CSV table of C-alpha atoms in Angstrom, one decimal:
chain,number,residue,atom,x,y,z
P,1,UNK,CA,-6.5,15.4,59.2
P,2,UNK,CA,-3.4,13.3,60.0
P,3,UNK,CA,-3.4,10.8,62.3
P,4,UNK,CA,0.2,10.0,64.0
P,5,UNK,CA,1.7,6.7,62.8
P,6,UNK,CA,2.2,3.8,64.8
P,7,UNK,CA,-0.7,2.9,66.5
P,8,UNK,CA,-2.4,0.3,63.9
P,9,UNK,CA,-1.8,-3.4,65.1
P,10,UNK,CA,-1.5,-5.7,62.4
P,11,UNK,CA,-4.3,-7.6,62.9
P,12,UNK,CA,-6.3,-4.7,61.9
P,13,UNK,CA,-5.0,-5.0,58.3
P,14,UNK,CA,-8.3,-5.9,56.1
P,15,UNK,CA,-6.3,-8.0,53.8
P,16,UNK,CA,-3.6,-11.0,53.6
P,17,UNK,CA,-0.7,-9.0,54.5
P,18,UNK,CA,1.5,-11.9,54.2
P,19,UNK,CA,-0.2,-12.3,50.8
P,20,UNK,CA,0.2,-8.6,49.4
P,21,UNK,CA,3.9,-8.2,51.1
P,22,UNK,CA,4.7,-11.6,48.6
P,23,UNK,CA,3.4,-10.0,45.4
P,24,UNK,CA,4.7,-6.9,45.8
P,25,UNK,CA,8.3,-8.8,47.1
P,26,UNK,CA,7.6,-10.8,43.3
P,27,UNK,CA,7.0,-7.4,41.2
P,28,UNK,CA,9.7,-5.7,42.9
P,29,UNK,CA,7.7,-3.0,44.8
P,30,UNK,CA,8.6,-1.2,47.8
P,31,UNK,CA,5.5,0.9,48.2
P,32,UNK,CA,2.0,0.8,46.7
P,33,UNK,CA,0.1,4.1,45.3
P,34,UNK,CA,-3.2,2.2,44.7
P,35,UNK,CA,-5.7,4.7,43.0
P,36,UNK,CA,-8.4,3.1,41.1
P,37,UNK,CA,-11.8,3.1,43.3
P,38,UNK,CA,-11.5,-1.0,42.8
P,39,UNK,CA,-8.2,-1.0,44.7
P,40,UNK,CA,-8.4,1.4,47.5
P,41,UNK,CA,-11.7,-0.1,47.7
P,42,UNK,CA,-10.0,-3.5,48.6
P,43,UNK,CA,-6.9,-2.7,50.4
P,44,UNK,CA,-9.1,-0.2,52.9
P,45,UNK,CA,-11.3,-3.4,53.8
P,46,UNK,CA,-14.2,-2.2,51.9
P,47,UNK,CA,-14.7,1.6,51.5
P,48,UNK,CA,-15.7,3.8,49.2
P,49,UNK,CA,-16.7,6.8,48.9
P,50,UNK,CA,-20.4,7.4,48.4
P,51,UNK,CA,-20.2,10.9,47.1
P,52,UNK,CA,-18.2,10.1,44.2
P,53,UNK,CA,-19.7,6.4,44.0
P,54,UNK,CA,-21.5,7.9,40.2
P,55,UNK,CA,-18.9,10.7,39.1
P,56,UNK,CA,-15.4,11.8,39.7
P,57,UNK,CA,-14.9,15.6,38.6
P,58,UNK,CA,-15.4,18.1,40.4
P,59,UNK,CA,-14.7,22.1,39.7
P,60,UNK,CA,-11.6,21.7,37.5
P,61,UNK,CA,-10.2,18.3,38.9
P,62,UNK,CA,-11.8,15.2,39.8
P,63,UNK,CA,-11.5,12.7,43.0
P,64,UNK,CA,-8.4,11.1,43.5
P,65,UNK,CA,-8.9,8.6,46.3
P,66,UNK,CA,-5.0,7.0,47.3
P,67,UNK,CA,-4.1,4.1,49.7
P,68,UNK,CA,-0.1,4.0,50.2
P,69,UNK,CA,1.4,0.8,51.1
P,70,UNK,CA,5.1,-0.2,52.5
P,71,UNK,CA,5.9,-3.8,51.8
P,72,UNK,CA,6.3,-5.0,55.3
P,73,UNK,CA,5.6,-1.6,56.9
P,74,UNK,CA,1.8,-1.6,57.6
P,75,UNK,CA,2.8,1.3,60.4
P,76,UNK,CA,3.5,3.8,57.2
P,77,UNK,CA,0.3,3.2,55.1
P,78,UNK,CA,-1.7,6.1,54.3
P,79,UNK,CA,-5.2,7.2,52.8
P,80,UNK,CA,-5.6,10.1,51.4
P,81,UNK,CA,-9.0,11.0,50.3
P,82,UNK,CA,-11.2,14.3,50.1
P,83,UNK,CA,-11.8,16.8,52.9
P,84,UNK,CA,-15.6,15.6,53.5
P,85,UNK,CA,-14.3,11.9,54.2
P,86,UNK,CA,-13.1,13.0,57.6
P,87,UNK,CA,-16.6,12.3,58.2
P,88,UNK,CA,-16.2,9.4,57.4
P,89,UNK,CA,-13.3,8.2,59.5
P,90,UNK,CA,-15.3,9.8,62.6
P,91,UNK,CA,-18.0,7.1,62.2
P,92,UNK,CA,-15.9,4.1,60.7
P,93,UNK,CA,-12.2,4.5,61.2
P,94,UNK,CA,-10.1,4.0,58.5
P,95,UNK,CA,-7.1,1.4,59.4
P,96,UNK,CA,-4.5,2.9,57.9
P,97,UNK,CA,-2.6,5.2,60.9
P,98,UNK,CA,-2.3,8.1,58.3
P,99,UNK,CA,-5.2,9.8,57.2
P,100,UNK,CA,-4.9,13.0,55.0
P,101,UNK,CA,-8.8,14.2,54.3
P,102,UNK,CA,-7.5,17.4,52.6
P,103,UNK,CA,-8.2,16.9,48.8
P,104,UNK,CA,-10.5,18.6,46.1
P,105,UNK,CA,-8.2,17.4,43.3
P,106,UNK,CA,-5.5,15.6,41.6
P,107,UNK,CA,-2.8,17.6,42.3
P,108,UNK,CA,-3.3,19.0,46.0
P,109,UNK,CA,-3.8,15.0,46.7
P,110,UNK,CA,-0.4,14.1,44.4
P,111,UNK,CA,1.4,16.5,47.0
P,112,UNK,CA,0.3,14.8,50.1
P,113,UNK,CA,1.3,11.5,48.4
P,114,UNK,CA,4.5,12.8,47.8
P,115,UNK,CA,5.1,14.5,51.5
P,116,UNK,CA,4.2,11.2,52.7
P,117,UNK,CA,7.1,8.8,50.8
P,118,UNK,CA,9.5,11.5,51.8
P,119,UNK,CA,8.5,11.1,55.8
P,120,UNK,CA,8.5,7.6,55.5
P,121,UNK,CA,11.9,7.7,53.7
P,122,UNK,CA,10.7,6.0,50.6
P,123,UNK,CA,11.5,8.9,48.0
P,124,UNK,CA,14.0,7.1,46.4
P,125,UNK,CA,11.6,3.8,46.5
P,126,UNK,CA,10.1,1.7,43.8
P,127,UNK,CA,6.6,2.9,43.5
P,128,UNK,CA,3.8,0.9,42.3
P,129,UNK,CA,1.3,2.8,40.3
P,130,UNK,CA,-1.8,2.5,38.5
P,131,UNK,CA,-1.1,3.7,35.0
P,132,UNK,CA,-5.0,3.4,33.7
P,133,UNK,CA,-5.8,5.2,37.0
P,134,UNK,CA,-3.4,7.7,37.7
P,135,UNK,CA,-4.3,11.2,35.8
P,136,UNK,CA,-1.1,12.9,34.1
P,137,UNK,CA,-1.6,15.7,35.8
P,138,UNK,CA,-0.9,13.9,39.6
P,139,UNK,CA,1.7,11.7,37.7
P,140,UNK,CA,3.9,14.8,35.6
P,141,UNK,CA,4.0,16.4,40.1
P,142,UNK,CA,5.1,12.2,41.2
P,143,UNK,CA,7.8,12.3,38.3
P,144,UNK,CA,9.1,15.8,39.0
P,145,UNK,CA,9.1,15.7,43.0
P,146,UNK,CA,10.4,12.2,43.1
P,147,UNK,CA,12.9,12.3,40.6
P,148,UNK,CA,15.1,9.2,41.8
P,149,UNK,CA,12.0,7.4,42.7
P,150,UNK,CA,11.3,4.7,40.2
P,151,UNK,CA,7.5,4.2,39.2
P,152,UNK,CA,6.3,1.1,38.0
P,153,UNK,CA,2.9,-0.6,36.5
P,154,UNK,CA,1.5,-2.2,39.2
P,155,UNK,CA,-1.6,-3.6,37.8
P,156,UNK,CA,-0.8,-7.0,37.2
P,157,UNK,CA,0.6,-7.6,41.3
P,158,UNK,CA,-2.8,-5.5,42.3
P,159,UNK,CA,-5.0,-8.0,40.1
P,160,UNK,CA,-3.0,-11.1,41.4
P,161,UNK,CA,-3.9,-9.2,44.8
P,162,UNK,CA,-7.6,-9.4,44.7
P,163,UNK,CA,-7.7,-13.0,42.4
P,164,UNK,CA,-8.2,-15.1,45.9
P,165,UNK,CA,-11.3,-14.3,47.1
P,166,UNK,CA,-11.9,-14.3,51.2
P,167,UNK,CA,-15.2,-15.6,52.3
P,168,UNK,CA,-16.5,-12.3,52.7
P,169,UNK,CA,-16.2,-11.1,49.5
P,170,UNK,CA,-17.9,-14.9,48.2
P,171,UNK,CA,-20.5,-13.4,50.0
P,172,UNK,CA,-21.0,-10.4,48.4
P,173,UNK,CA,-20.4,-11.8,45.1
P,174,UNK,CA,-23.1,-14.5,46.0
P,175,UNK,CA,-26.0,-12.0,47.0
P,176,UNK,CA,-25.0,-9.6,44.4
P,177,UNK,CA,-25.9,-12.6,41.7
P,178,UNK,CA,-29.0,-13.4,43.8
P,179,UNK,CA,-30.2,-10.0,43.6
P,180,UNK,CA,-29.8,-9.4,39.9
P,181,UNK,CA,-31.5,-12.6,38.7
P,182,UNK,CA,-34.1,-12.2,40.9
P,183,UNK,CA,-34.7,-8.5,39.4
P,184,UNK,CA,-33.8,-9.8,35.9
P,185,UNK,CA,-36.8,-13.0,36.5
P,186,UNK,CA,-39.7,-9.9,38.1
P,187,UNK,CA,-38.5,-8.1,35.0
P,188,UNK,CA,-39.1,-10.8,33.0
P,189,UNK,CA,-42.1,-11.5,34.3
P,190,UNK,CA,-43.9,-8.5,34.4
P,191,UNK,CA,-43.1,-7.5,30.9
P,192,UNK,CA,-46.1,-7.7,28.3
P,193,UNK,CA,-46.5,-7.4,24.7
P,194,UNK,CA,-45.9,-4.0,23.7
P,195,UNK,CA,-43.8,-3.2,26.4
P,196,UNK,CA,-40.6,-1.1,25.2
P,197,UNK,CA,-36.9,-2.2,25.8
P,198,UNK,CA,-36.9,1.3,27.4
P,199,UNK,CA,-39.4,0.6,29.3
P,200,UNK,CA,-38.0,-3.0,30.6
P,201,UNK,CA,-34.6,-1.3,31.5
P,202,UNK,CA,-36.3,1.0,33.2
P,203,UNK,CA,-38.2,-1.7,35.3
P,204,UNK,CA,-35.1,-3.9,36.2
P,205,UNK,CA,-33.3,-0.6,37.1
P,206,UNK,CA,-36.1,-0.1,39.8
P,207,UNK,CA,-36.5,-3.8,40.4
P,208,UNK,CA,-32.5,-4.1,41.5
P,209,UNK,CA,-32.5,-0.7,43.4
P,210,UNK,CA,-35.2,-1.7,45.7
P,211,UNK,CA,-33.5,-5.2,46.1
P,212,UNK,CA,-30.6,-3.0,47.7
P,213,UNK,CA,-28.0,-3.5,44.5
P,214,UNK,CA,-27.0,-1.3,42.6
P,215,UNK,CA,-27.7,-0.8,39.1
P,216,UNK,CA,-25.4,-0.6,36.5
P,217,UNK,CA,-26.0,-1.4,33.3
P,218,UNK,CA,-28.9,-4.1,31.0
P,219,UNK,CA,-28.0,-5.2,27.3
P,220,UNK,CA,-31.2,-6.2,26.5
P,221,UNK,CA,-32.8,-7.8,22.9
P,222,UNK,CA,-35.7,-8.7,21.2
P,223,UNK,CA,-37.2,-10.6,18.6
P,224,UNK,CA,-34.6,-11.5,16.1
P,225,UNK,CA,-32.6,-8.3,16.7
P,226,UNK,CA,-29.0,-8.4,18.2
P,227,UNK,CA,-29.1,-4.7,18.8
P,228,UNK,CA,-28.3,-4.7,23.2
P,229,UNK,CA,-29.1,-0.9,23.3
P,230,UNK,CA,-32.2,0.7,24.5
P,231,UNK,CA,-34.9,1.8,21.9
P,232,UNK,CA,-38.7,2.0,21.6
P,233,UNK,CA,-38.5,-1.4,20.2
P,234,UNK,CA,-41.7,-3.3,21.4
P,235,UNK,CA,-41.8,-6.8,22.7
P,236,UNK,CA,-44.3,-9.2,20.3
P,237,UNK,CA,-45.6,-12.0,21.1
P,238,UNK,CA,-44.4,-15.4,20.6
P,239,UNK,CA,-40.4,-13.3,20.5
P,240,UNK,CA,-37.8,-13.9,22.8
P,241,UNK,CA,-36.1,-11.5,25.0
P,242,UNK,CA,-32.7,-11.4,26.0
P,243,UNK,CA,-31.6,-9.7,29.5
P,244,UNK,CA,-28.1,-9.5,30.3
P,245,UNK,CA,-27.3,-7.1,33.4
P,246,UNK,CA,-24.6,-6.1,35.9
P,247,UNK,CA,-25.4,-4.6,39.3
P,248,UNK,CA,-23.1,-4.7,42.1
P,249,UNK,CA,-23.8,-5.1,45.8
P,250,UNK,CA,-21.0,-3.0,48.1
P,251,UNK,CA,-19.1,-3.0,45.2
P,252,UNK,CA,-18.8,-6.9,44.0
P,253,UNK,CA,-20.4,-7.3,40.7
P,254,UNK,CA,-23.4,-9.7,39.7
P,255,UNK,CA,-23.2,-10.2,36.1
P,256,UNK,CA,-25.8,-12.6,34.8
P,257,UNK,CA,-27.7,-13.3,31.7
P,258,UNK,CA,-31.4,-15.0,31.2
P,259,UNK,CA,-33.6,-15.6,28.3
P,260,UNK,CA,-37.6,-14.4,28.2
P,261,UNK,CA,-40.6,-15.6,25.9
P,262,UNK,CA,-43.5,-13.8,25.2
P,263,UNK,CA,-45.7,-16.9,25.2
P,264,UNK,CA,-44.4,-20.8,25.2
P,265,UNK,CA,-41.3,-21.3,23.5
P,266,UNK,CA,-41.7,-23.6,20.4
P,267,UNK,CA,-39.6,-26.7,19.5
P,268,UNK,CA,-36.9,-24.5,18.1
P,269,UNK,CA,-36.4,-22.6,20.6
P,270,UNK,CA,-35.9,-25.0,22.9
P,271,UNK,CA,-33.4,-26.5,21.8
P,272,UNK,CA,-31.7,-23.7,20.6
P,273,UNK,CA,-31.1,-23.0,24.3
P,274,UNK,CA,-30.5,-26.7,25.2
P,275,UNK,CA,-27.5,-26.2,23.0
P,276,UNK,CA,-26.3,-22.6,24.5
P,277,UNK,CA,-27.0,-24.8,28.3
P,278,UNK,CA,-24.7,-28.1,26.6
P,279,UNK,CA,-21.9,-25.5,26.0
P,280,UNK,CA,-22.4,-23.8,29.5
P,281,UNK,CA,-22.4,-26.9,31.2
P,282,UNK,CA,-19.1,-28.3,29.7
P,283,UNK,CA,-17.0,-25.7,30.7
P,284,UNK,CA,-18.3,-25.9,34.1
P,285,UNK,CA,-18.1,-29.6,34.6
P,286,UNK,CA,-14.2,-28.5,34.4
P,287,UNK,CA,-14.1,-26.1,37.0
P,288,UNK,CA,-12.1,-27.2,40.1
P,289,UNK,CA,-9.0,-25.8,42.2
P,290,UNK,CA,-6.1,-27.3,40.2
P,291,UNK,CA,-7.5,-27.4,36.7
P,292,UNK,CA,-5.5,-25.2,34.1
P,293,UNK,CA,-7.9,-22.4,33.0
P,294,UNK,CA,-6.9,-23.1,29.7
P,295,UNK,CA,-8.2,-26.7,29.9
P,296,UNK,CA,-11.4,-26.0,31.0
P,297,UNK,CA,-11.7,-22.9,27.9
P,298,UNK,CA,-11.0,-25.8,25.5
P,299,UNK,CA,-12.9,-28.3,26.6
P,300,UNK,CA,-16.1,-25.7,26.7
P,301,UNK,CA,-14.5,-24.8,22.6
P,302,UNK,CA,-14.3,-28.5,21.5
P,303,UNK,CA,-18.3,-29.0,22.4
P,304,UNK,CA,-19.1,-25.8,20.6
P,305,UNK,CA,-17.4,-27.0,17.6
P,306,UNK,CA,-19.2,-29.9,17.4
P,307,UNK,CA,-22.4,-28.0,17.7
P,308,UNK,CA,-24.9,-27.7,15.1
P,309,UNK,CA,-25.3,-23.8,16.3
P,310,UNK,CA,-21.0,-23.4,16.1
P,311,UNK,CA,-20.9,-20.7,13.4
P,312,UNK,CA,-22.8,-18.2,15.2
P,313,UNK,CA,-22.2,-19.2,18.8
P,314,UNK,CA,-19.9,-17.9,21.1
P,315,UNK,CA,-17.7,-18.7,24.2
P,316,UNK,CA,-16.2,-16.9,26.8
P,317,UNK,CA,-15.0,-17.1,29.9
P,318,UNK,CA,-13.5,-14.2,32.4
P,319,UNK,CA,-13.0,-13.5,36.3
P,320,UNK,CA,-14.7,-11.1,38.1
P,321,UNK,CA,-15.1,-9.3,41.2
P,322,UNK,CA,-14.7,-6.1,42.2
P,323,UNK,CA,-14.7,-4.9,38.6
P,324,UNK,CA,-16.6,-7.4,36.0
P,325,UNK,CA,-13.2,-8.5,34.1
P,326,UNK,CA,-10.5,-9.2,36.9
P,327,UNK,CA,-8.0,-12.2,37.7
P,328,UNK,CA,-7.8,-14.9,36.2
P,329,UNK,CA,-7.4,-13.7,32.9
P,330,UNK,CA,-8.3,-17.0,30.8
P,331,UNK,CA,-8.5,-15.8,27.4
P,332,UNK,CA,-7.0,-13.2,25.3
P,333,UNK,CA,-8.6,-10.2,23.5
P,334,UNK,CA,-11.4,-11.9,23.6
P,335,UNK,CA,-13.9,-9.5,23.0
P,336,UNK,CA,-11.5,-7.3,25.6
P,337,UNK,CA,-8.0,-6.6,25.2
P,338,UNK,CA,-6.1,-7.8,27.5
P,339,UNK,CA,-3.9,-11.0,27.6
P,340,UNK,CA,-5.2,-14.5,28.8
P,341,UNK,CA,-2.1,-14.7,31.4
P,342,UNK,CA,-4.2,-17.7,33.6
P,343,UNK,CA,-4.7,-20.2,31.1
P,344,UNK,CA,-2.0,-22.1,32.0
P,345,UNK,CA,-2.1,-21.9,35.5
P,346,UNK,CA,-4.4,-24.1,38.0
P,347,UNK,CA,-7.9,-22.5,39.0
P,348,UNK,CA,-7.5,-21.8,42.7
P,349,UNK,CA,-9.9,-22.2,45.3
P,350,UNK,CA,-12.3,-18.7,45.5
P,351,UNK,CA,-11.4,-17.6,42.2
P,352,UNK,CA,-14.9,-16.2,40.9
P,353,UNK,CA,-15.5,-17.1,37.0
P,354,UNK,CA,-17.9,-15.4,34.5
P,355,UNK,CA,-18.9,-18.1,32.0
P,356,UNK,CA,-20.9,-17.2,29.2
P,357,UNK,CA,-22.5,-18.8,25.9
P,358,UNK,CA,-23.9,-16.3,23.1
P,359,UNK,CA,-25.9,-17.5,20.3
P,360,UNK,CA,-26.4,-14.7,17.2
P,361,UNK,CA,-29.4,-16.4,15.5
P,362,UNK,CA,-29.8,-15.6,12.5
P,363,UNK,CA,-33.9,-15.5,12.5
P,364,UNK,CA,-34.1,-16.7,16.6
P,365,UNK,CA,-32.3,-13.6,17.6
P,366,UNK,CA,-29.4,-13.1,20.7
P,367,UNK,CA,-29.5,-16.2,22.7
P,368,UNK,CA,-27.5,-16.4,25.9
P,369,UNK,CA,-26.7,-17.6,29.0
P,370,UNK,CA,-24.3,-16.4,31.8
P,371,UNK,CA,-23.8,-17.7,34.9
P,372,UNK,CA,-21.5,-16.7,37.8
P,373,UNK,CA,-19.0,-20.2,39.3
P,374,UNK,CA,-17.0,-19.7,42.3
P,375,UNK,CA,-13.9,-22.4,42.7
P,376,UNK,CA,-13.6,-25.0,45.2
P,377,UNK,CA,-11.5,-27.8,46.2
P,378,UNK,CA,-14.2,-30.1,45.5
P,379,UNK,CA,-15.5,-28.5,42.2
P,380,UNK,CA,-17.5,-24.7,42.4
P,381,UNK,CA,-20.7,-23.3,43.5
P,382,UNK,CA,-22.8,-21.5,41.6
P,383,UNK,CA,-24.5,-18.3,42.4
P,384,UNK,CA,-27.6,-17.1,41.0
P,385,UNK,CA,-28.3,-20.5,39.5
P,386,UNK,CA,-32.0,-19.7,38.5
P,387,UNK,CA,-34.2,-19.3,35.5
P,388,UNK,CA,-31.8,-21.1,33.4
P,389,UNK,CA,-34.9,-21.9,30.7
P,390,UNK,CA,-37.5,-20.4,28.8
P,391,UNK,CA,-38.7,-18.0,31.6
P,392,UNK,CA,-42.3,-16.7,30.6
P,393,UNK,CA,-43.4,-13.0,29.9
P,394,UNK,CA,-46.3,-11.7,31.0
P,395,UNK,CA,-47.6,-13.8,34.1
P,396,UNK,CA,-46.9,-11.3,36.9
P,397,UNK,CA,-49.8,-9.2,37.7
């Protein structure tokens, strides 16, 4: 299907052009060739295919979903997806005024891409690309049909891109964080002694679903184990259970940890967790549109070290959104590699953080807390800000 160009107003654009045409203007883009599911997801307002929502392949290929973009020439973009997503476009229409639902791989969807640059007269453009994202396959046919074309990593504009976040995607973010700790405190909840960790993944799995999010992963412990995996490990009484989870609602991630007792927790254990809560709460006392990321990391670092739990706690502290480590970067490889660009820059308003205090006990077991912070002018808002304590095993019926 291809639908003539020209007849998209700019005010049906589903991002900041303004925004995106700056970024691109700053990594000196002339077109986008956004690939990754995160990416199209955003600059198509939203969509994503449900077919492929769990896998990509397909016969010999694999799903290669692709939003072009002209800097300054919304009336060129393009989407090029697979041939049943024309469909799709029947009920929701895409914005984009090109639409190429023709693909059952890499390469046949690499082609269209490239037909496309050479209508719109941008063969000889500098092409932003999604290295991570692109297979080699689609990129070798890019390199070869394009040879005076110059492709460039365009990750770093596309995660400046989707850093900001608009109300509605606060939104999503918030309800996605309310629907996992609700499902992580059920889970919690209805767990009894001898119930399995396989058993309890298996539970918050169902408990998310019928919530309407959807599930992704839980790194759960118990007893004095650190071991996150699933096993036939059985909870015991007077143990504590860790449940750390990420589900997503319409694609924004909730990513949220809470702590579980079989029982009531003793002395020890509470303030064990005071301590863990002392750490959280430091580094989001900090949080507020004009503080450098950096300075909020440290300050969060400087009360751990003074902690009595210091050599076998941990900090960290990451954006998220559309993908569970995103913009702002705040520190680097730390656990995963990438480089803390944002720590000195200002927070700025809707940035979404990830802040996170983990406590390797060495009888006590894994004790953690995560909590989701969005940024405002004033300070942030939490979401999912429940169940911070000792939340109680067993009392659900």
């Amino acid at each position: 299907m291809n639908i003539a160009p020209g007849k998209t107003e700019v005010s049906s654009i589903p991002f900041d052009q303004a925004r995106v045409d700056r970024l691109m203007e700053e990594a000196g883009i002339d077109v986008l060739f956004a690939t990754s599911k995160h990416n199209t997801q955003y600059l198509l307002g939203g969509y994503r295919y449900i077919f492929f929502e769990a896998m990509d392949a397909i016969g010999h290929s694999r799903y290669l979903p692709i939003v072009l973009y002209e800097k300054g020439g919304p009336e060129h973009a393009a989407y090029i997806g697979n041939k049943m997503e024309g469909g799709e476009h029947q009920n929701h229409p895409f914005w984009t005024p090109t639409l190429h639902a023709a693909c059952w791989g890499t390469l046949d969807a690499a082609n269209l891409a490239v037909e496309h640059l050479r209508q719109i007269g941008k063969s000889a453009a500098r092409i932003g690309i999604e290295p991570g994202f692109l297979p080699s396959d689609a990129y070798m046919l890019i390199r070869k049909a394009l040879p005076d074309a110059k492709l460039m990593d365009a990750t770093d504009m596309l995660e400046r891109m989707r850093a900001i976040k608009t109300e509605a995607e606060l939104e999503q973010l918030r309800i996605a964080s309310e629907l996992i700790t609700d499902s992580m405190l059920a889970t919690i909840a209805l767990a009894r002694e001898g119930t399995t960790k396989t058993d309890i993944i298996e539970r918050l799995r169902r408990e998310e679903t019928n919530r309407g999010a959807h599930f992704e992963y839980c790194l759960l412990t118990l007893g004095s184990s650190h071991n996150r995996a699933a096993s036939s490990q059985a909870w015991k009484k007077g143990e504590v259970m860790s449940i750390d989870s990420g589900g997503n609602y319409h694609g924004y991630i909730g990513d949220l940890c809470r702590m579980g007792v079989l029982g009531e927790p003793d002395a020890e254990l509470e303030d064990l967790l005071a301590e863990v809560e002392a750490v959280q709460q430091a580094a989001i006392s900090k949080v507020k549109a004009g503080i450098l990321g950096g300075d909020m990391i440290a300050h969060a670092e400087s009360v751990l070290k003074a902690s009595k739990v210091s050599a076998y706690t941990d900090f960290f502290a990451h954006g998220m959104g559309l993908i569970t480590h995103e913009a702002p970067f705040l520190m680097t490889n730390h656990p995963v590699a990438y480089e803390g660009t944002y720590a000195a820059k200002p927070l700025e308003k809707n940035m979404v953080l990830s802040v996170e205090t983990t406590m390797l006990h060495p009888t006590r077991g894994f004790i953690k807390l995560e909590d989701t912070v969005a940024v405002t002018d004033a300070g942030y808002v939490m979401f999912g800000d429940r169940g911070r304590g000792w939340n109680r095993g067993g009392v659900a019926a």
